GROMACS .gro file of C-alpha atoms in nm:
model
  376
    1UNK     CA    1  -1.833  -3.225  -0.168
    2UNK     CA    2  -1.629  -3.366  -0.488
    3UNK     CA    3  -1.955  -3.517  -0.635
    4UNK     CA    4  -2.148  -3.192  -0.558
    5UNK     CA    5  -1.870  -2.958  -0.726
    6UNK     CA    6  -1.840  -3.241  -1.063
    7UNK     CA    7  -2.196  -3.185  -1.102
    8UNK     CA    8  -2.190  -2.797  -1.066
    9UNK     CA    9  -1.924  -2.817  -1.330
   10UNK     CA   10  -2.106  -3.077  -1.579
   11UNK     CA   11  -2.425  -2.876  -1.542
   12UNK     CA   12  -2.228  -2.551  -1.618
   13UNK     CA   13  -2.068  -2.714  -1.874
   14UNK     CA   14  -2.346  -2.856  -2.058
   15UNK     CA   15  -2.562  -2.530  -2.036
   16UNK     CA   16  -2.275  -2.329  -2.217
   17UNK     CA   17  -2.305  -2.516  -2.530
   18UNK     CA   18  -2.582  -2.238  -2.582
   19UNK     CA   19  -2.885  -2.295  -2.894
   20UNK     CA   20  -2.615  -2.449  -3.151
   21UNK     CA   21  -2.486  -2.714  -2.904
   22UNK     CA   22  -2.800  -2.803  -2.726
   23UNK     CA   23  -2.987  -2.821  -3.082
   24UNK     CA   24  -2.740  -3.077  -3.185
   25UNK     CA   25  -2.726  -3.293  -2.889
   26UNK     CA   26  -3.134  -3.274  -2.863
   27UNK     CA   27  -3.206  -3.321  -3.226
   28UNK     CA   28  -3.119  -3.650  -3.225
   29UNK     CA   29  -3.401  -3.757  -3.004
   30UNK     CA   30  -3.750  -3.716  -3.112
   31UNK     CA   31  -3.906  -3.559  -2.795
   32UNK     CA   32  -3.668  -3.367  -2.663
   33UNK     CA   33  -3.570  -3.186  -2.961
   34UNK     CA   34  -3.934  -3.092  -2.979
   35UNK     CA   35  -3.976  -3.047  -2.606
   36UNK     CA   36  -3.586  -2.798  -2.672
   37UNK     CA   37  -3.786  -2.640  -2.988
   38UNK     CA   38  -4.095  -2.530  -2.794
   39UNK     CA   39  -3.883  -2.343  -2.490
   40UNK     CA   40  -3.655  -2.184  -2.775
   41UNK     CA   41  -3.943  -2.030  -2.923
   42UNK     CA   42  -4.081  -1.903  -2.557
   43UNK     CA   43  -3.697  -1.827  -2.518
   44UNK     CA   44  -3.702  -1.635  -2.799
   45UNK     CA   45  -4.068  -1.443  -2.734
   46UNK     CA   46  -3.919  -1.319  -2.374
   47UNK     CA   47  -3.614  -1.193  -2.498
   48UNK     CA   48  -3.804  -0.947  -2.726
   49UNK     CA   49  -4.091  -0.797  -2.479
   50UNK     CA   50  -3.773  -0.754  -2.290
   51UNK     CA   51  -3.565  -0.574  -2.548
   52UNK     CA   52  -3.877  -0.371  -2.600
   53UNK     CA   53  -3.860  -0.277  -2.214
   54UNK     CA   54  -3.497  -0.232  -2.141
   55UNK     CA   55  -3.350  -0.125  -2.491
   56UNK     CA   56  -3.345   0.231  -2.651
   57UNK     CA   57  -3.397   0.015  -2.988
   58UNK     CA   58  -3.592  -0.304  -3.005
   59UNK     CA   59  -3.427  -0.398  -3.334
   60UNK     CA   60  -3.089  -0.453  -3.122
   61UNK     CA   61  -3.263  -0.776  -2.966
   62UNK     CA   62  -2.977  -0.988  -3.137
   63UNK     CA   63  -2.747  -0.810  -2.906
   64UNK     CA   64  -2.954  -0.866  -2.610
   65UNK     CA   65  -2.976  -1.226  -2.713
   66UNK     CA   66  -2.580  -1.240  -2.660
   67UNK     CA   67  -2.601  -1.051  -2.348
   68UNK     CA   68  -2.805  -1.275  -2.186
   69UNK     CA   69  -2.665  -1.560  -2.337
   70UNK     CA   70  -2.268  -1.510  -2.226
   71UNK     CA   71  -2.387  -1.388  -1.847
   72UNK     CA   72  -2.560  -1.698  -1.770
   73UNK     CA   73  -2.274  -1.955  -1.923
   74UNK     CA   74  -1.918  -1.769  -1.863
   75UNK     CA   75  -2.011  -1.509  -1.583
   76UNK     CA   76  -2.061  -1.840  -1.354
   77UNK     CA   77  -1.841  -2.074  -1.481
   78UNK     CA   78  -1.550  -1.813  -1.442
   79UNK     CA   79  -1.724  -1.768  -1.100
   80UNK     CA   80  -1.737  -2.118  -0.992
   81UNK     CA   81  -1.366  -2.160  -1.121
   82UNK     CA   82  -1.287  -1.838  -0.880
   83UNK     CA   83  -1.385  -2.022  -0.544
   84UNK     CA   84  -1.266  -2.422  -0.674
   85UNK     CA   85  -0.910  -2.237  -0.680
   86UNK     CA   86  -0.739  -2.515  -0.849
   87UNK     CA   87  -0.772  -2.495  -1.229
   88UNK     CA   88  -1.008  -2.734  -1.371
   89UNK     CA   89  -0.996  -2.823  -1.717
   90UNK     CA   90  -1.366  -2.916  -1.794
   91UNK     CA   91  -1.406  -2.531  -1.652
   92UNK     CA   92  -1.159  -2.419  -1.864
   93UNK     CA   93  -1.320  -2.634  -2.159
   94UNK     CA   94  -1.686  -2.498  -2.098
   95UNK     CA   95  -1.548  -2.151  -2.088
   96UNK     CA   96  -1.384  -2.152  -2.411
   97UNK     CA   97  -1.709  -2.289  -2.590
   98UNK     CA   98  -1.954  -2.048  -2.398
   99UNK     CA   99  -1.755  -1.761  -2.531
  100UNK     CA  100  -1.633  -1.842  -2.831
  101UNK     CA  101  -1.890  -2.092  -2.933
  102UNK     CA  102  -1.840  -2.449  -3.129
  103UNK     CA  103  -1.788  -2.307  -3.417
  104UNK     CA  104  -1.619  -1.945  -3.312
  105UNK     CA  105  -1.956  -1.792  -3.412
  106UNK     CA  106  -2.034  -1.649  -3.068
  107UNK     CA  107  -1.737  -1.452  -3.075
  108UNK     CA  108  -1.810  -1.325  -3.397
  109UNK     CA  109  -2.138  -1.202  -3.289
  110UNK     CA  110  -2.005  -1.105  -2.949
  111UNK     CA  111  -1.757  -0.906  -3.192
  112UNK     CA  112  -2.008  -0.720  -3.369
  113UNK     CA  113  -2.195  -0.661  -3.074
  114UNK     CA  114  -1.946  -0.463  -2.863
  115UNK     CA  115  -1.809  -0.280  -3.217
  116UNK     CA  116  -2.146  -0.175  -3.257
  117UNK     CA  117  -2.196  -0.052  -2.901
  118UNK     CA  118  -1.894   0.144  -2.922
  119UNK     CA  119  -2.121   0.373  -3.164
  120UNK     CA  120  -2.392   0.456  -2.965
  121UNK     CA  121  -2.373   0.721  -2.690
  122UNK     CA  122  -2.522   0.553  -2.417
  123UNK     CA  123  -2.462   0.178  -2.550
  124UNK     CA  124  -2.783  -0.069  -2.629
  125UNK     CA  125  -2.965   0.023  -2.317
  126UNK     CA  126  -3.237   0.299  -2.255
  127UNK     CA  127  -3.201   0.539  -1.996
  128UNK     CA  128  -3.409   0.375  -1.748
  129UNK     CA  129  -3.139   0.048  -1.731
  130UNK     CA  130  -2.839   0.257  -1.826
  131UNK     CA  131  -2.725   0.339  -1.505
  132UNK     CA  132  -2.651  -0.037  -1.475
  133UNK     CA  133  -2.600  -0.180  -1.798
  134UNK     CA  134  -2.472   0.080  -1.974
  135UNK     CA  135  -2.187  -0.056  -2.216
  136UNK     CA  136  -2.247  -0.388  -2.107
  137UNK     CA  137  -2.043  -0.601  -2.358
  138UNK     CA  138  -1.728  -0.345  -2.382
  139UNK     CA  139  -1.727  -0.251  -2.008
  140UNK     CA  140  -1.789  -0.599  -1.827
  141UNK     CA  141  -1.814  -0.918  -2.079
  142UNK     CA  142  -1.514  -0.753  -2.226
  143UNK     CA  143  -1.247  -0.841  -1.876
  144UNK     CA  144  -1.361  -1.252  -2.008
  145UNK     CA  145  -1.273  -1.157  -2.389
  146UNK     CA  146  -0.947  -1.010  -2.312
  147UNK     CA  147  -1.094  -0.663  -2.422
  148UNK     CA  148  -0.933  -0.339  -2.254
  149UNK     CA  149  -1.230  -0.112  -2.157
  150UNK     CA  150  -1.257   0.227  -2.369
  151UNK     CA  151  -1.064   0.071  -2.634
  152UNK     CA  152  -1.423   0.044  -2.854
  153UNK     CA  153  -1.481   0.401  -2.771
  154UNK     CA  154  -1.168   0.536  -2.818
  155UNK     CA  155  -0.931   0.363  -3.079
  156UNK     CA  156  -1.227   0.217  -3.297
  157UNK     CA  157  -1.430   0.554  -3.243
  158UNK     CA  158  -1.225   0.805  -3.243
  159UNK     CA  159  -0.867   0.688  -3.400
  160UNK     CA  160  -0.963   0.423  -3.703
  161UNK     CA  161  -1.270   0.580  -3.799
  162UNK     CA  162  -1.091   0.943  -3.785
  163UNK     CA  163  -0.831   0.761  -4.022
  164UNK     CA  164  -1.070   0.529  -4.211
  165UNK     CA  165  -0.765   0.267  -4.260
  166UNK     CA  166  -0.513   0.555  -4.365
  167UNK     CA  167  -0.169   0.584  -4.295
  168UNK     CA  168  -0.204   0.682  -4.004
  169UNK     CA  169  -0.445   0.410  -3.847
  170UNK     CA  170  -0.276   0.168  -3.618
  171UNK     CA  171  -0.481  -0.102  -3.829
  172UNK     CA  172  -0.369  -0.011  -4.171
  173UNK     CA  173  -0.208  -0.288  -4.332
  174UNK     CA  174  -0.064  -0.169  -4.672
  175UNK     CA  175   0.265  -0.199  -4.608
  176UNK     CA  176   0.245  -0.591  -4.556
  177UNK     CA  177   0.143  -0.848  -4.831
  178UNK     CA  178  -0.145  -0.910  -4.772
  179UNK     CA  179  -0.145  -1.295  -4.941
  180UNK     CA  180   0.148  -1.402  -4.729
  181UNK     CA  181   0.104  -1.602  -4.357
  182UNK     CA  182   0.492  -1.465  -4.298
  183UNK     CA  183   0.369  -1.113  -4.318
  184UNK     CA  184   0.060  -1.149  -4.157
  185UNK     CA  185   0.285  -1.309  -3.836
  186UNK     CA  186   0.440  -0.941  -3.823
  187UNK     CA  187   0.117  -0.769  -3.831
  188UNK     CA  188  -0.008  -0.984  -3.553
  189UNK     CA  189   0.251  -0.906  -3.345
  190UNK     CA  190   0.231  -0.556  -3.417
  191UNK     CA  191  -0.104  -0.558  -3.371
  192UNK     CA  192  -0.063  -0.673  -2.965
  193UNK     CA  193   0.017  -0.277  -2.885
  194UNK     CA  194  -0.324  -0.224  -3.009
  195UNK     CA  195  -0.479  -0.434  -2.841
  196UNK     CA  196  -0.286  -0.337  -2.518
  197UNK     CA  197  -0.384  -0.007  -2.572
  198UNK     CA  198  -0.011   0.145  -2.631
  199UNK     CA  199  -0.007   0.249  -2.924
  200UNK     CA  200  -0.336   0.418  -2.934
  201UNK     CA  201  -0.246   0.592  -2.638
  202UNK     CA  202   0.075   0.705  -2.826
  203UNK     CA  203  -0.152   0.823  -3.108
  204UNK     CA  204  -0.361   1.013  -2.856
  205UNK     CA  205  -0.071   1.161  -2.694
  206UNK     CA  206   0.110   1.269  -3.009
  207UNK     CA  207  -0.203   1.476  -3.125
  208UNK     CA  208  -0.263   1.635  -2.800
  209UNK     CA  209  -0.621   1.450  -2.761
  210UNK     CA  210  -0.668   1.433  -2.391
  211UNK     CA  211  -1.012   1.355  -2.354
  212UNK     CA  212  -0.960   1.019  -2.534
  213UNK     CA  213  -0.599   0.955  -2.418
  214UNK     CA  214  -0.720   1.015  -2.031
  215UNK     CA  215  -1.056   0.754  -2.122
  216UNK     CA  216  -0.805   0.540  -2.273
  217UNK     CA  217  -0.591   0.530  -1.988
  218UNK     CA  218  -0.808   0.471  -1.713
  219UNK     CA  219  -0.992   0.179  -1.931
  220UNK     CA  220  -0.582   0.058  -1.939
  221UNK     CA  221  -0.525   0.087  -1.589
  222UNK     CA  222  -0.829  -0.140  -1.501
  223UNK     CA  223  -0.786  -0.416  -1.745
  224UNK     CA  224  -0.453  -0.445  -1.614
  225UNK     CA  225  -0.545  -0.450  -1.227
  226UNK     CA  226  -0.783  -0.735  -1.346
  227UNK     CA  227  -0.515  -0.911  -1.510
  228UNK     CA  228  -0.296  -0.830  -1.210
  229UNK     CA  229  -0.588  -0.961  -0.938
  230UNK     CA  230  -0.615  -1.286  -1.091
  231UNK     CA  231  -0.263  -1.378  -1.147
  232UNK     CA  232  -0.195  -1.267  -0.804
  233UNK     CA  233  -0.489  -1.500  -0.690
  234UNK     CA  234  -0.371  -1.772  -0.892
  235UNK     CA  235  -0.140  -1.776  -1.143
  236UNK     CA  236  -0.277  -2.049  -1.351
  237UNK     CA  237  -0.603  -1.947  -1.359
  238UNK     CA  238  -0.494  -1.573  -1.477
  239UNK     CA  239  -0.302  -1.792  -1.765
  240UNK     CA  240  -0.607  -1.962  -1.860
  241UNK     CA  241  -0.861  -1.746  -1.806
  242UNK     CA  242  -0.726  -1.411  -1.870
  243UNK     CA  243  -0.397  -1.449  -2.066
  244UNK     CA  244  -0.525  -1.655  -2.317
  245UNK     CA  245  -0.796  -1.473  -2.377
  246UNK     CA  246  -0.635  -1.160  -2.414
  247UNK     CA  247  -0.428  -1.293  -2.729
  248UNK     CA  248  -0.763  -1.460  -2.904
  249UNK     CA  249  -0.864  -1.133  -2.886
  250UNK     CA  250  -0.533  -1.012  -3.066
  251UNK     CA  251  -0.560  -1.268  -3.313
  252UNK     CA  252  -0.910  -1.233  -3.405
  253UNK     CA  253  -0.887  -0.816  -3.407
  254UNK     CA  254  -0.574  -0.875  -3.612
  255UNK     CA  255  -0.722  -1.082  -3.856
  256UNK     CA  256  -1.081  -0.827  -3.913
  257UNK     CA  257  -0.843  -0.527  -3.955
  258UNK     CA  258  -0.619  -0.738  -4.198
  259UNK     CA  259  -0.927  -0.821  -4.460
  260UNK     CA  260  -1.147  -0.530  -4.401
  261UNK     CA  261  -0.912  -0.236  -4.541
  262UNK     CA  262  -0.684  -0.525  -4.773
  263UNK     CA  263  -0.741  -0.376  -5.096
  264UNK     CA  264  -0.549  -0.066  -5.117
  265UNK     CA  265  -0.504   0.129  -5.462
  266UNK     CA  266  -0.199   0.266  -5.519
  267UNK     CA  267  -0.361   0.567  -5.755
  268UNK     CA  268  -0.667   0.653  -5.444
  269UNK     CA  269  -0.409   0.614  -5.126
  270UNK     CA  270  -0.613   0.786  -4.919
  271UNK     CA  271  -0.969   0.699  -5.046
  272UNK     CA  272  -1.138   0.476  -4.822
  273UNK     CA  273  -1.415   0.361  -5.038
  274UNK     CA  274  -1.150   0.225  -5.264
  275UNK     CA  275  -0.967  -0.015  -4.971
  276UNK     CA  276  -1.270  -0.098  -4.750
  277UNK     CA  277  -1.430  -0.428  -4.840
  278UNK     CA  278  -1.796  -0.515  -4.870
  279UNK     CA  279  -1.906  -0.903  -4.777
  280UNK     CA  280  -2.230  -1.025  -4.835
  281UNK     CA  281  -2.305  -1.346  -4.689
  282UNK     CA  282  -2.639  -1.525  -4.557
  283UNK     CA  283  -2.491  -1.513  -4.203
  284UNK     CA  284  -2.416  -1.211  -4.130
  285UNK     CA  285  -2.455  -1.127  -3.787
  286UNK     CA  286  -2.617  -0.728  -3.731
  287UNK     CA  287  -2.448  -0.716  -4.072
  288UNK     CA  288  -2.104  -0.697  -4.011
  289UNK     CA  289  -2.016  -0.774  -4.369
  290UNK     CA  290  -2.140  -0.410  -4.455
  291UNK     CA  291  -1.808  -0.241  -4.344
  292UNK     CA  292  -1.816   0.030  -4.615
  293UNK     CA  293  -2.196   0.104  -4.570
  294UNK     CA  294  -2.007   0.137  -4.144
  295UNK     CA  295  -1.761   0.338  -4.244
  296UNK     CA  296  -1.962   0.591  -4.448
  297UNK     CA  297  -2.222   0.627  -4.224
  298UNK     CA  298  -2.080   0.499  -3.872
  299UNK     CA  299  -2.415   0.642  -3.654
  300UNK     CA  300  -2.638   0.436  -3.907
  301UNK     CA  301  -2.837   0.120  -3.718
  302UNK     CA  302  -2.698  -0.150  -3.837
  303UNK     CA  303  -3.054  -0.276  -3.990
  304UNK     CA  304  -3.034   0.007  -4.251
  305UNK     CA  305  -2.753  -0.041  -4.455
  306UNK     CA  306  -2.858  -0.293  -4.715
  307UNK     CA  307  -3.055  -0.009  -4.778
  308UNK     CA  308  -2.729   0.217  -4.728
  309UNK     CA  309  -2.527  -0.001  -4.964
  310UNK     CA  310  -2.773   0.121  -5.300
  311UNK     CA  311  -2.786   0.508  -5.226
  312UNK     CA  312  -2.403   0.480  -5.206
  313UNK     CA  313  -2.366   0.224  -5.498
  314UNK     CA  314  -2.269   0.470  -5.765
  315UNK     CA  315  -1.983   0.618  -5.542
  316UNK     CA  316  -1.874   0.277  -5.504
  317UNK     CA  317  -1.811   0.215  -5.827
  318UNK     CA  318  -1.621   0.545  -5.911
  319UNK     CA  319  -1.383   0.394  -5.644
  320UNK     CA  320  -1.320   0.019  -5.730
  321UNK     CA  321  -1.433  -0.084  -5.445
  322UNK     CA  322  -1.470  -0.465  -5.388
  323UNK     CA  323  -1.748  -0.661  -5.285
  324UNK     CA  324  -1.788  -1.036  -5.264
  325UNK     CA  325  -2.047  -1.300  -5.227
  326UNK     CA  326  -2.075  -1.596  -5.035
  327UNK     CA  327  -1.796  -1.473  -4.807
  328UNK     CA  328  -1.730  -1.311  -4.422
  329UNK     CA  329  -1.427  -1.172  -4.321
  330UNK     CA  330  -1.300  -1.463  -4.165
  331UNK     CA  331  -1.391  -1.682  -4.458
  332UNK     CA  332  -1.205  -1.416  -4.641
  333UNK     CA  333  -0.892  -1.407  -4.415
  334UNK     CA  334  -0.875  -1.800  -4.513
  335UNK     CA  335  -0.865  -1.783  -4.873
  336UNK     CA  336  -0.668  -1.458  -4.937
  337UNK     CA  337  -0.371  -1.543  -4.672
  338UNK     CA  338  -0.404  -1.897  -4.551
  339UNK     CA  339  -0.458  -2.126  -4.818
  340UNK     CA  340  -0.368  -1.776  -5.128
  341UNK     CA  341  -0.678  -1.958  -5.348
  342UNK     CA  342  -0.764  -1.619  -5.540
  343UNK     CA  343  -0.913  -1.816  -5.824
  344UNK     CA  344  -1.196  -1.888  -5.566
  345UNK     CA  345  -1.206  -1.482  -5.466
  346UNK     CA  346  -1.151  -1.413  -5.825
  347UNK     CA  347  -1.491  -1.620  -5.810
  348UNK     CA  348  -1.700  -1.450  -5.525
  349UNK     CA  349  -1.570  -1.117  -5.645
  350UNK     CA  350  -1.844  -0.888  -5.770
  351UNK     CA  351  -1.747  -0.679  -6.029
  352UNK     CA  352  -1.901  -0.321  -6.119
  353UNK     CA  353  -1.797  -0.395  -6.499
  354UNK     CA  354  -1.801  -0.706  -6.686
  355UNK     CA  355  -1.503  -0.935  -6.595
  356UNK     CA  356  -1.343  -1.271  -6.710
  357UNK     CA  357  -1.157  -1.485  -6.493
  358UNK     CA  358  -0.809  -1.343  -6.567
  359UNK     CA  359  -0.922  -0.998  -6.601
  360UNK     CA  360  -1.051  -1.060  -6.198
  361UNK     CA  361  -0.703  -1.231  -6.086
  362UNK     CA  362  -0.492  -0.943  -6.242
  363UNK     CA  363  -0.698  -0.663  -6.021
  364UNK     CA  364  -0.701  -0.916  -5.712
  365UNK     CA  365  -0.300  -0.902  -5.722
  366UNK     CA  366  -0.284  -0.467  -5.831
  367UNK     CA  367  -0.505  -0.437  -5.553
  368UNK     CA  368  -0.302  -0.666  -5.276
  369UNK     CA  369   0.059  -0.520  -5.357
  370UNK     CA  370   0.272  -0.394  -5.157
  371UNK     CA  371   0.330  -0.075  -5.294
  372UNK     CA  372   0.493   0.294  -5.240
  373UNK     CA  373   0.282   0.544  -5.190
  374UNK     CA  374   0.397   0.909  -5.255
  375UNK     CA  375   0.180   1.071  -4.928
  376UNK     CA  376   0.368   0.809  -4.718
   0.00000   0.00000   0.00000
């Protein structure tokens, strides 16, 4: 029985590596990384006669990808770990990497997948599946990512893109300094109520918005009877398998709110094309990086706004706002807080008007002030 259940595991363990992992431990041998490159590609060709069937929007395949690719790695090892009872750490190991990937980038695609779902009406799926699937990431892979169900709909929906990073958004972060770890400590643990769901429901509450306080409430009460089940069922396992999860989640949702409203002007306070930041970058996953292009035109599918980002160019300008090269928000987050290197954003920054070096820093540090704001 032992031998059976360290097998289960090392299988389980081994499959959620996903493409990255099981490209790099195939590629090293001949065969079987062409033997792995031949079922990726019929992998690959499945997944999008499928998305044609079951999706309201082929394009969203990428999504679909993820779908599939989280319920057949975490879904059973989380399983599995469920009826073992006693932790086990090459569970919890394979786990971590199925969700969040080697490299984090599955959770920054699973990310963008369930803050893009939060858009659309009736989620990815078409009618005929929606009855099952509907919401998929945000309503059921969310209880493994430590993400409170509604909270997509309702806070991102209907509270930060009512406020667009104002002073009113539980996100904003103008008050803080933006280029110091010490501040950005505070924010994080300011930003846990979010993530909880408290303050939003506060928000909700103090404007008399029932309809989203009463969706935000229910999604509250089951995350937390989740949370409760497990740690009932086993204490450890609710640490390692809920618990920790939940706080990834605050510290990654922390640090995309930090960066993606960071570069507030004290003269356009309330002018969101002026503090939301553009990132262009070759990975860009359902292109995240086009936050403005988002915030503009939230309904817009996500493959249009490269498009989006030249018929709004010229209002761009008239703002200041920033865009930069080479970069994604997390890349971003690293250089502007963690290691302060604005000579290299002063580098990746692309200006609307011819720029030197200096001339780059000294709007860099205007725009990352803390300030005082007269409308505050």
């Amino acid at each position: 029985m032992a031998l059976a259940s360290a097998g289960v595991i090392s299988l389980v363990a081994l499959l959620s590596f996903g493409g990255y992992g099981a490209a790099m431990i195939l590629g090293r041998v001949r065969p079987l990384r062409n033997a792995y490159q031949f079922l990726s590609r019929a992998y690959d060709r499945l997944l999008d006669q499928l998305g044609k069937e079951v999706l309201q929007d082929s394009r969203d395949t990428p999504a679909l990808r993820l779908m599939v690719s989280l319920s057949l790695s975490a879904i059973p090892i989380f399983l599995i770990q469920l009826v073992l009872g006693k932790p086990r750490l090459l569970l919890a190991i394979a786990f971590y990497i199925s969700l969040y990937g080697l490299k984090f980038q599955r959770f920054v695609r699973m990310f963008s997948a369930k803050h893009l779902e939060a858009h659309r009406r009736q989620g990815y799926f078409s009618e005929k599946y929606d009855r099952i699937f509907g919401r998929y990431v945000e309503f059921f892979l969310g209880y493994l990512y430590g993400n409170v169900p509604e909270l997509d709909r309702t806070v991102h929906v209907r509270l930060h893109h009512r406020e667009n990073g104002g002073f009113d958004d539980t996100a904003e972060s103008r008050d803080y300094d933006r280029t110091s770890r010490l501040d950005f400590l505070w924010y994080l643990s300011n930003n846990i109520w979010t993530v909880l769901g408290i303050a939003p429901y506060a928000y909700f509450k103090a404007r008399g918005d029932e309809e989203n306080r009463g969706r935000l409430l229910w999604g509250i009460a089951r995350y937390y009877a989740y949370f409760g089940a497990v740690a009932i069922y086993d204490w450890r396992i609710g640490i390692m398998f809920v618990l920790v999860p939940l706080l990834c989640m605050n510290f990654i949702t922390a640090i995309t709110a930090w960066v993606q409203h960071a570069f507030y002007d004290s003269e356009r306070p309330e002018d969101y094309f002026a503090h939301t930041v553009t990132v262009l970058n070759q990975v860009n996953f359902m292109n995240e990086g086009y936050h403005l292009c988002h915030h503009h035109r939230a309904g817009l599918h996500w493959t249009e706004m490269p498009i989006h980002l030249e018929r709004i160019r010229h209002s761009m300008r008239e703002s200041g706002s920033l865009v930069f090269r080479d970069l994604d928000f997390m890349g971003l987050f690293l250089e502007l807080t963690l290691l302060r290197r604005m000579d290299v954003l002063a580098e990746k920054l692309v200006p609307w008007e011819p720029m030197n070096h200096e001339q780059r820093l000294a709007l860099l540090a205007k725009r990352t002030r803390v300030g005082t704001y007269s409308l505050r």
